Amino acid sequence: MPQQTPRKGRLFFWRFGLVVSFQLPLLRCFKLVLVCVVALLCGCRSNPTYDTFTTLFPWRAQYAAVQAGMEYLWVSVDGRASVMALGERTVQSTGNSRQVHERWYTGQGEMLFVVDGRIQQAIGFTHEWRGQSSTPPTWASVLQSSREVSWRRSLDVMPGYRYNLIDNITSYRTAAPKRLPEGVSPQAQWVADLVASKGDDGLEWWYLQKFAVLNGRVVYSEQCIAKALCLALRPLGVVVPAK
């Protein structure tokens, strides 16, 4: 049998008795797409929040995307942990009060707006706090008080377009847990919030929040945005390069 000659302008591959042909223009197109994909991935990896909160890294790789010199917030949901990067921090003073406003971001667009360690807004999550009106007590006032401190907050919540949802909150000093969370100093003082709210089904929902406060700053907290979304937060500070 005469030997077959590949046609001009095509590439032929023989494997397991099969003949597969690709037009050269198609092959060039494939290479171009491949180069673009590689470039895109390389570009994403330069993002300090690349693939963090949404994908929820396993423990062994949770800090794989952090960059030296950036400040991060450790976030845990149902035992799965990741990080968010600090986008902005401002200090606002009114009279004798002083509040620290922070905005933390992921590469996928989730944002936590935190005021003095309390979540003020949560955008881009499965449940969102679009807006909040509240005047919580200062950490010092709760820690120095021998009584519980009651206050209210008004929330605009998604999904469901629930506006002016009222939470009644009681804050009080509490004992530290027997087993401290990782990275929390034994010198930290603890505050608890007992929150009376309403779930997506309209039924009353009670839950407890916890805050570890050290030198007037929240160094660890457990806060809920919804029944299905409770977060543990711990500031990691600025990541320094390994020596």
mmCIF file of C-alpha atoms in Angstrom:
data_model
loop_
_atom_site.group_PDB
_atom_site.id
_atom_site.type_symbol
_atom_site.label_atom_id
_atom_site.label_comp_id
_atom_site.label_asym_id
_atom_site.label_seq_id
_atom_site.Cartn_x
_atom_site.Cartn_y
_atom_site.Cartn_z
ATOM 1 C CA MET A 1 0.000 0.000 0.000
ATOM 2 C CA PRO A 2 1.470 3.392 -0.943
ATOM 3 C CA GLN A 3 2.403 5.648 1.956
ATOM 4 C CA GLN A 4 -0.051 8.476 2.649
ATOM 5 C CA THR A 5 1.351 11.955 2.294
ATOM 6 C CA PRO A 6 0.079 14.619 4.687
ATOM 7 C CA ARG A 7 -1.834 17.335 2.911
ATOM 8 C CA LYS A 8 -0.303 20.766 2.777
ATOM 9 C CA GLY A 9 -1.540 23.124 5.503
ATOM 10 C CA ARG A 10 -2.466 20.359 8.001
ATOM 11 C CA LEU A 11 -0.857 18.545 10.891
ATOM 12 C CA PHE A 12 -1.518 14.795 11.165
ATOM 13 C CA PHE A 13 -1.062 12.590 14.266
ATOM 14 C CA TRP A 14 -1.199 8.790 14.221
ATOM 15 C CA ARG A 15 -2.068 7.164 17.551
ATOM 16 C CA PHE A 16 -3.847 3.864 18.205
ATOM 17 C CA GLY A 17 -4.764 3.666 14.534
ATOM 18 C CA LEU A 18 -6.603 7.022 14.566
ATOM 19 C CA VAL A 19 -5.839 9.937 12.344
ATOM 20 C CA VAL A 20 -6.553 13.410 13.745
ATOM 21 C CA SER A 21 -5.993 16.528 11.722
ATOM 22 C CA PHE A 22 -5.929 20.197 12.764
ATOM 23 C CA GLN A 23 -5.949 23.095 10.397
ATOM 24 C CA LEU A 24 -2.896 25.278 11.062
ATOM 25 C CA PRO A 25 -4.992 28.418 11.583
ATOM 26 C CA LEU A 26 -7.002 26.536 14.225
ATOM 27 C CA LEU A 27 -3.790 25.465 15.948
ATOM 28 C CA ARG A 28 -2.529 29.044 15.997
ATOM 29 C CA CYS A 29 -5.842 30.154 17.499
ATOM 30 C CA PHE A 30 -5.545 27.476 20.185
ATOM 31 C CA LYS A 31 -2.032 28.662 21.060
ATOM 32 C CA LEU A 32 -3.223 32.251 21.302
ATOM 33 C CA VAL A 33 -6.050 31.294 23.659
ATOM 34 C CA LEU A 34 -3.637 29.259 25.771
ATOM 35 C CA VAL A 35 -1.248 32.203 26.075
ATOM 36 C CA CYS A 36 -4.116 34.499 27.092
ATOM 37 C CA VAL A 37 -5.293 32.090 29.767
ATOM 38 C CA VAL A 38 -1.799 31.770 31.224
ATOM 39 C CA ALA A 39 -1.385 35.546 31.220
ATOM 40 C CA LEU A 40 -4.736 35.973 32.928
ATOM 41 C CA LEU A 41 -3.828 33.512 35.649
ATOM 42 C CA CYS A 42 -0.499 35.198 36.207
ATOM 43 C CA GLY A 43 -2.273 38.541 36.441
ATOM 44 C CA CYS A 44 -4.754 37.194 38.951
ATOM 45 C CA ARG A 45 -1.993 35.886 41.153
ATOM 46 C CA SER A 46 -0.691 39.434 41.522
ATOM 47 C CA ASN A 47 -4.000 40.357 43.159
ATOM 48 C CA PRO A 48 -3.464 40.357 46.951
ATOM 49 C CA THR A 49 -6.923 38.864 47.471
ATOM 50 C CA TYR A 50 -6.770 36.329 44.630
ATOM 51 C CA ASP A 51 -9.072 33.381 45.161
ATOM 52 C CA THR A 52 -9.462 33.876 48.889
ATOM 53 C CA PHE A 53 -12.806 34.039 50.652
ATOM 54 C CA THR A 54 -15.139 32.599 47.996
ATOM 55 C CA THR A 55 -13.021 29.495 47.405
ATOM 56 C CA LEU A 56 -12.222 29.117 51.117
ATOM 57 C CA PHE A 57 -8.717 27.702 51.021
ATOM 58 C CA PRO A 58 -8.026 24.557 53.054
ATOM 59 C CA TRP A 59 -5.801 25.125 56.086
ATOM 60 C CA ARG A 60 -2.621 23.957 54.383
ATOM 61 C CA ALA A 61 -2.990 26.584 51.656
ATOM 62 C CA GLN A 62 -5.091 29.348 53.172
ATOM 63 C CA TYR A 63 -2.292 31.924 53.068
ATOM 64 C CA ALA A 64 -1.002 30.970 49.626
ATOM 65 C CA ALA A 65 -2.289 34.191 48.037
ATOM 66 C CA VAL A 66 -1.153 36.771 50.592
ATOM 67 C CA GLN A 67 1.423 39.394 49.683
ATOM 68 C CA ALA A 68 4.077 40.875 51.936
ATOM 69 C CA GLY A 69 3.315 44.404 53.064
ATOM 70 C CA MET A 70 -0.461 43.961 52.865
ATOM 71 C CA GLU A 71 -2.687 43.828 55.940
ATOM 72 C CA TYR A 72 -5.119 40.922 56.245
ATOM 73 C CA LEU A 73 -8.148 39.781 58.199
ATOM 74 C CA TRP A 74 -8.506 36.071 58.998
ATOM 75 C CA VAL A 75 -12.076 34.914 58.324
ATOM 76 C CA SER A 76 -13.622 31.566 59.197
ATOM 77 C CA VAL A 77 -17.030 30.225 58.130
ATOM 78 C CA ASP A 78 -18.142 26.849 59.492
ATOM 79 C CA GLY A 79 -14.523 25.947 60.250
ATOM 80 C CA ARG A 80 -13.264 26.860 56.769
ATOM 81 C CA ALA A 81 -10.788 29.716 56.835
ATOM 82 C CA SER A 82 -9.431 32.318 54.445
ATOM 83 C CA VAL A 83 -8.293 35.952 54.428
ATOM 84 C CA MET A 84 -9.510 39.380 53.328
ATOM 85 C CA ALA A 85 -7.235 42.320 52.486
ATOM 86 C CA LEU A 86 -7.500 45.781 54.033
ATOM 87 C CA GLY A 87 -8.625 48.323 51.470
ATOM 88 C CA GLU A 88 -9.095 51.380 53.672
ATOM 89 C CA ARG A 89 -8.795 52.469 57.291
ATOM 90 C CA THR A 90 -9.894 55.846 58.635
ATOM 91 C CA VAL A 91 -10.316 57.289 62.119
ATOM 92 C CA GLN A 92 -13.347 59.462 62.754
ATOM 93 C CA SER A 93 -13.646 61.610 65.876
ATOM 94 C CA THR A 94 -16.823 63.192 67.243
ATOM 95 C CA GLY A 95 -16.415 65.038 70.499
ATOM 96 C CA ASN A 96 -14.773 62.625 72.919
ATOM 97 C CA SER A 97 -15.581 59.541 70.807
ATOM 98 C CA ARG A 98 -13.178 58.011 68.321
ATOM 99 C CA GLN A 99 -14.128 55.317 65.796
ATOM 100 C CA VAL A 100 -11.933 53.218 63.514
ATOM 101 C CA HIS A 101 -13.559 52.473 60.150
ATOM 102 C CA GLU A 102 -12.138 49.601 58.090
ATOM 103 C CA ARG A 103 -13.079 48.119 54.724
ATOM 104 C CA TRP A 104 -11.874 44.598 53.979
ATOM 105 C CA TYR A 105 -12.076 43.047 50.497
ATOM 106 C CA THR A 106 -11.699 39.786 48.616
ATOM 107 C CA GLY A 107 -10.704 39.312 45.002
ATOM 108 C CA GLN A 108 -14.271 38.302 44.157
ATOM 109 C CA GLY A 109 -15.823 41.553 45.389
ATOM 110 C CA GLU A 110 -17.014 40.692 48.882
ATOM 111 C CA MET A 111 -16.626 43.592 51.299
ATOM 112 C CA LEU A 112 -16.880 43.907 55.068
ATOM 113 C CA PHE A 113 -17.236 47.401 56.487
ATOM 114 C CA VAL A 114 -16.193 47.171 60.128
ATOM 115 C CA VAL A 115 -16.493 49.941 62.742
ATOM 116 C CA ASP A 116 -14.492 49.398 65.939
ATOM 117 C CA GLY A 117 -14.521 45.667 65.300
ATOM 118 C CA ARG A 118 -18.279 45.398 64.702
ATOM 119 C CA ILE A 119 -19.619 44.527 61.233
ATOM 120 C CA GLN A 120 -21.435 47.580 59.868
ATOM 121 C CA GLN A 121 -22.023 46.404 56.289
ATOM 122 C CA ALA A 122 -21.524 43.139 54.388
ATOM 123 C CA ILE A 123 -21.691 43.361 50.583
ATOM 124 C CA GLY A 124 -21.323 40.598 47.989
ATOM 125 C CA PHE A 125 -22.101 37.686 50.318
ATOM 126 C CA THR A 126 -25.003 35.245 50.085
ATOM 127 C CA HIS A 127 -26.646 37.439 52.750
ATOM 128 C CA GLU A 128 -25.964 41.163 52.874
ATOM 129 C CA TRP A 129 -26.257 44.105 55.206
ATOM 130 C CA ARG A 130 -26.742 46.970 52.784
ATOM 131 C CA GLY A 131 -27.072 49.583 55.493
ATOM 132 C CA GLN A 132 -27.087 49.971 59.248
ATOM 133 C CA SER A 133 -28.096 52.685 61.684
ATOM 134 C CA SER A 134 -26.918 52.153 65.253
ATOM 135 C CA THR A 135 -25.007 53.660 68.142
ATOM 136 C CA PRO A 136 -23.389 50.752 69.968
ATOM 137 C CA PRO A 137 -21.738 51.370 73.332
ATOM 138 C CA THR A 138 -17.982 51.757 73.406
ATOM 139 C CA TRP A 139 -15.919 48.770 74.508
ATOM 140 C CA ALA A 140 -14.654 50.723 77.511
ATOM 141 C CA SER A 141 -18.177 51.543 78.691
ATOM 142 C CA VAL A 142 -19.248 47.884 78.541
ATOM 143 C CA LEU A 143 -16.088 46.563 80.198
ATOM 144 C CA GLN A 144 -16.288 49.152 83.003
ATOM 145 C CA SER A 145 -20.009 48.719 83.635
ATOM 146 C CA SER A 146 -21.321 46.366 86.298
ATOM 147 C CA ARG A 147 -24.626 46.149 84.432
ATOM 148 C CA GLU A 148 -25.771 45.071 81.001
ATOM 149 C CA VAL A 149 -25.990 47.738 78.298
ATOM 150 C CA SER A 150 -28.998 47.602 75.955
ATOM 151 C CA TRP A 151 -29.138 49.204 72.501
ATOM 152 C CA ARG A 152 -30.774 48.796 69.075
ATOM 153 C CA ARG A 153 -29.723 48.724 65.467
ATOM 154 C CA SER A 154 -31.711 49.114 62.252
ATOM 155 C CA LEU A 155 -30.615 47.017 59.262
ATOM 156 C CA ASP A 156 -31.338 46.893 55.531
ATOM 157 C CA VAL A 157 -30.957 43.210 54.675
ATOM 158 C CA MET A 158 -30.750 41.164 51.477
ATOM 159 C CA PRO A 159 -32.053 38.876 50.067
ATOM 160 C CA GLY A 160 -35.711 39.634 50.559
ATOM 161 C CA TYR A 161 -35.467 43.440 50.481
ATOM 162 C CA ARG A 162 -36.006 43.667 54.247
ATOM 163 C CA TYR A 163 -35.547 47.259 55.304
ATOM 164 C CA ASN A 164 -35.480 48.743 58.810
ATOM 165 C CA LEU A 165 -35.118 45.340 60.424
ATOM 166 C CA ILE A 166 -34.730 46.073 64.154
ATOM 167 C CA ASP A 167 -32.320 44.092 66.345
ATOM 168 C CA ASN A 168 -32.453 44.488 70.115
ATOM 169 C CA ILE A 169 -29.009 43.885 71.612
ATOM 170 C CA THR A 170 -27.749 43.470 75.152
ATOM 171 C CA SER A 171 -23.992 43.823 75.634
ATOM 172 C CA TYR A 172 -22.147 42.742 78.755
ATOM 173 C CA ARG A 173 -18.738 41.755 80.047
ATOM 174 C CA THR A 174 -18.172 38.007 80.079
ATOM 175 C CA ALA A 175 -15.480 35.499 81.017
ATOM 176 C CA ALA A 176 -12.914 34.309 78.498
ATOM 177 C CA PRO A 177 -13.536 30.849 77.026
ATOM 178 C CA LYS A 178 -11.640 27.971 78.607
ATOM 179 C CA ARG A 179 -9.863 27.389 75.318
ATOM 180 C CA LEU A 180 -8.699 30.632 73.740
ATOM 181 C CA PRO A 181 -8.867 30.986 69.958
ATOM 182 C CA GLU A 182 -5.537 30.838 68.165
ATOM 183 C CA GLY A 183 -3.602 34.095 68.389
ATOM 184 C CA VAL A 184 -5.720 35.642 71.173
ATOM 185 C CA SER A 185 -3.808 36.862 74.228
ATOM 186 C CA PRO A 186 -4.873 35.722 77.715
ATOM 187 C CA GLN A 187 -4.851 39.424 78.669
ATOM 188 C CA ALA A 188 -7.768 40.151 76.318
ATOM 189 C CA GLN A 189 -11.101 41.059 77.914
ATOM 190 C CA TRP A 190 -14.319 39.606 76.546
ATOM 191 C CA VAL A 191 -17.661 41.163 75.655
ATOM 192 C CA ALA A 192 -20.811 39.282 74.635
ATOM 193 C CA ASP A 193 -23.801 40.523 72.627
ATOM 194 C CA LEU A 194 -27.149 38.816 73.069
ATOM 195 C CA VAL A 195 -29.045 39.676 69.888
ATOM 196 C CA ALA A 196 -32.802 39.389 69.370
ATOM 197 C CA SER A 197 -33.493 39.503 65.642
ATOM 198 C CA LYS A 198 -35.740 37.961 62.985
ATOM 199 C CA GLY A 199 -34.684 35.371 60.412
ATOM 200 C CA ASP A 200 -35.593 35.181 56.712
ATOM 201 C CA ASP A 201 -38.778 33.335 57.730
ATOM 202 C CA GLY A 202 -39.889 36.240 59.933
ATOM 203 C CA LEU A 203 -39.541 34.204 63.112
ATOM 204 C CA GLU A 204 -37.683 35.557 66.124
ATOM 205 C CA TRP A 205 -34.067 34.473 66.286
ATOM 206 C CA TRP A 206 -31.727 34.810 69.260
ATOM 207 C CA TYR A 207 -27.989 34.461 68.978
ATOM 208 C CA LEU A 208 -24.794 35.299 70.870
ATOM 209 C CA GLN A 209 -21.837 37.263 69.575
ATOM 210 C CA LYS A 210 -18.404 37.408 71.223
ATOM 211 C CA PHE A 211 -15.579 39.941 71.095
ATOM 212 C CA ALA A 212 -12.062 39.775 72.530
ATOM 213 C CA VAL A 213 -10.824 43.296 73.289
ATOM 214 C CA LEU A 214 -7.185 44.146 73.965
ATOM 215 C CA ASN A 215 -6.044 47.739 74.534
ATOM 216 C CA GLY A 216 -9.377 49.025 73.228
ATOM 217 C CA ARG A 217 -9.140 47.061 69.989
ATOM 218 C CA VAL A 218 -11.072 43.959 68.910
ATOM 219 C CA VAL A 219 -8.536 41.181 68.295
ATOM 220 C CA TYR A 220 -11.073 38.413 67.696
ATOM 221 C CA SER A 221 -14.834 38.203 67.200
ATOM 222 C CA GLU A 222 -17.677 35.873 66.308
ATOM 223 C CA GLN A 223 -20.487 37.704 64.495
ATOM 224 C CA CYS A 224 -23.537 36.654 62.485
ATOM 225 C CA ILE A 225 -24.903 38.301 59.352
ATOM 226 C CA ALA A 226 -27.721 35.733 59.057
ATOM 227 C CA LYS A 227 -28.659 32.314 60.420
ATOM 228 C CA ALA A 228 -26.743 30.704 57.574
ATOM 229 C CA LEU A 229 -23.757 33.063 57.703
ATOM 230 C CA CYS A 230 -21.785 33.453 60.944
ATOM 231 C CA LEU A 231 -18.167 34.590 60.782
ATOM 232 C CA ALA A 232 -15.151 34.379 63.061
ATOM 233 C CA LEU A 233 -12.775 37.305 62.466
ATOM 234 C CA ARG A 234 -9.211 37.905 63.601
ATOM 235 C CA PRO A 235 -6.898 40.686 62.335
ATOM 236 C CA LEU A 236 -3.561 39.263 61.186
ATOM 237 C CA GLY A 237 -1.749 42.572 60.852
ATOM 238 C CA VAL A 238 0.741 43.290 58.078
ATOM 239 C CA VAL A 239 2.312 40.245 56.451
ATOM 240 C CA VAL A 240 6.108 40.467 56.507
ATOM 241 C CA PRO A 241 8.311 38.639 53.986
ATOM 242 C CA ALA A 242 9.934 35.411 55.125
ATOM 243 C CA LYS A 243 13.700 35.578 55.698
#
